[in-house]
Amino acid sequence: MDASVREALFDAAALERLAAVADIDTALVVQDFTDPAAAGALADAEALLTGWGCPPLTAEALARMPRLRTVVHAAGSVKHHITAACWERGLTVASAAGANALPVAEYTVAAILFSGKRVLHSARVYREKRSWVSPIDVIGSGGNHQRTVGVVGASRIGRRVIELLRPYDLHVLLHDPYVDDEQAAEMGVRAVSLDALARSSDIVTIHAPELPETRHLFDRARLALLPDGATLINTSRGSLVDTAALTEELLTGRLNAVLDVTDPEVLPASSPLYDLPNVLLTPHVAGSLGNELGRMAHAALDELERYARGVPYADPVRAEDLTRSA
């Protein structure tokens, strides 16, 4: 992982716990598998504890680690570094994706509730007038009573969003090609087609994986299905939304957006999305940051302790699952 990631993830308590479960030099952070200074440690390594910035574990990299049996990722997606060579080698893999899903879901629920309450619009009007504004006038037809929220993707994050929305008086729709009507009903939501979800939702939140078939899932045609005044929330991957088409819609003022990810990431400085009053643009902050990183680190250490005890991982990553997950 990057050295800065190690510093952010592992406080003194986490390092003490790590030293208790593994024979490790906690000061050694490998950022380049070809680094001669790391050659000895890599040659002896049975397990890798990885994080953001881990280089790809190619066949060439794995050749430097003949004793390697497992990889525990102290973050979410492993797609950046786990390669086909890892599965061919028979490595086991675990991640802290479950822990990382929690703050993303919390960010999303906050965005849903703020969107329903028209917080961006209200704050802008109040800032511009700098005097009394009628709450009734500024909210207009907004509010969170029996709004319809469309959740795209019953991923870890999508399912957690659904759980967190249960106390609220909202109608929740779900589109996921791998979830049938009965499974959706068990989650307390209604399964619908993606187009039906787009047409019927006041707020749409995207939690689908980045795959070839999900690129521009919300293209110009599907964005046009969203009702006037609807809000699109994206905390997944920027490529799932056609940025040019969304920008055109947002420039008209017809739609609103809460975007924690974009395509490209970062948007060019000339993008109007930075300044539009109907857009909340954040720099990929929904995931684990600040004091949330410790939860992710300890989730990874939980898995490493399971490996040391010889018991299965609680949250294993399997090759076949990566074809339909982040």
XYZ file of N, CA, C and O in Angstrom, residues 22 30 62 85 87-88 102 114 144 156 175 177 186 220 227 231 237 256 264 277 283 318 322:
92
model
N 0.749 -11.713 13.590
C 1.625 -12.045 12.468
C 3.081 -11.759 12.815
O 3.388 -10.867 13.611
N 5.533 -1.907 1.520
C 5.985 -2.186 0.161
C 5.092 -1.449 -0.833
O 3.875 -1.612 -0.806
N 4.091 -12.203 -8.320
C 3.896 -13.398 -7.499
C 5.108 -14.310 -7.514
O 5.353 -15.046 -6.547
N -3.721 -14.082 -12.271
C -2.609 -14.890 -11.766
C -2.809 -15.293 -10.310
O -2.350 -16.366 -9.887
N -5.707 -16.044 -8.845
C -6.635 -17.176 -8.809
C -5.959 -18.428 -9.368
O -6.178 -19.534 -8.859
N -5.142 -18.258 -10.401
C -4.413 -19.407 -10.957
C -3.449 -19.996 -9.930
O -3.213 -21.206 -9.916
N -20.319 0.851 4.831
C -21.143 1.544 5.818
C -21.150 3.059 5.630
O -22.223 3.667 5.559
N -31.638 14.972 2.285
C -31.400 16.374 1.945
C -32.002 16.710 0.587
O -32.518 17.815 0.388
N -40.055 14.772 2.441
C -39.705 13.351 2.421
C -40.863 12.431 2.780
O -40.647 11.261 3.081
N -23.611 -4.560 -1.491
C -23.502 -4.354 -0.043
C -24.031 -2.974 0.318
O -24.781 -2.809 1.279
N -33.822 -1.994 -8.629
C -33.481 -2.721 -9.853
C -32.155 -3.421 -9.654
O -31.143 -2.792 -9.332
N -30.554 -7.083 -11.658
C -30.880 -8.251 -12.485
C -30.716 -9.580 -11.766
O -31.199 -10.608 -12.256
N -38.507 -9.610 0.428
C -37.869 -9.913 1.710
C -37.065 -8.728 2.227
O -36.904 -8.557 3.436
N -28.249 9.181 -22.159
C -29.162 10.291 -22.467
C -30.623 9.837 -22.448
O -31.493 10.527 -21.899
N -38.270 11.961 -13.859
C -39.257 13.048 -13.769
C -38.589 14.402 -13.565
O -37.479 14.492 -13.029
N -33.709 13.784 -8.520
C -32.296 13.872 -8.135
C -31.612 12.556 -8.434
O -32.114 11.487 -8.082
N -19.488 4.443 -9.370
C -18.389 4.778 -10.282
C -18.920 5.760 -11.317
O -20.058 5.639 -11.781
N -31.579 17.373 -10.663
C -30.586 17.686 -9.641
C -29.632 16.495 -9.541
O -29.981 15.373 -9.929
N -14.736 12.020 -16.403
C -13.549 11.528 -15.700
C -13.544 11.982 -14.244
O -14.317 12.848 -13.841
N -26.067 25.374 -9.355
C -26.725 25.383 -8.051
C -27.512 24.113 -7.754
O -27.863 23.860 -6.603
N -15.491 15.227 -3.693
C -14.330 14.545 -4.263
C -14.110 13.133 -3.720
O -13.099 12.835 -3.083
N -14.304 -14.036 -4.016
C -14.201 -15.163 -4.923
C -14.132 -14.643 -6.358
O -14.772 -13.656 -6.711
N -16.420 -11.455 -8.774
C -15.901 -10.191 -9.310
C -16.485 -9.846 -10.668
O -16.352 -8.706 -11.125
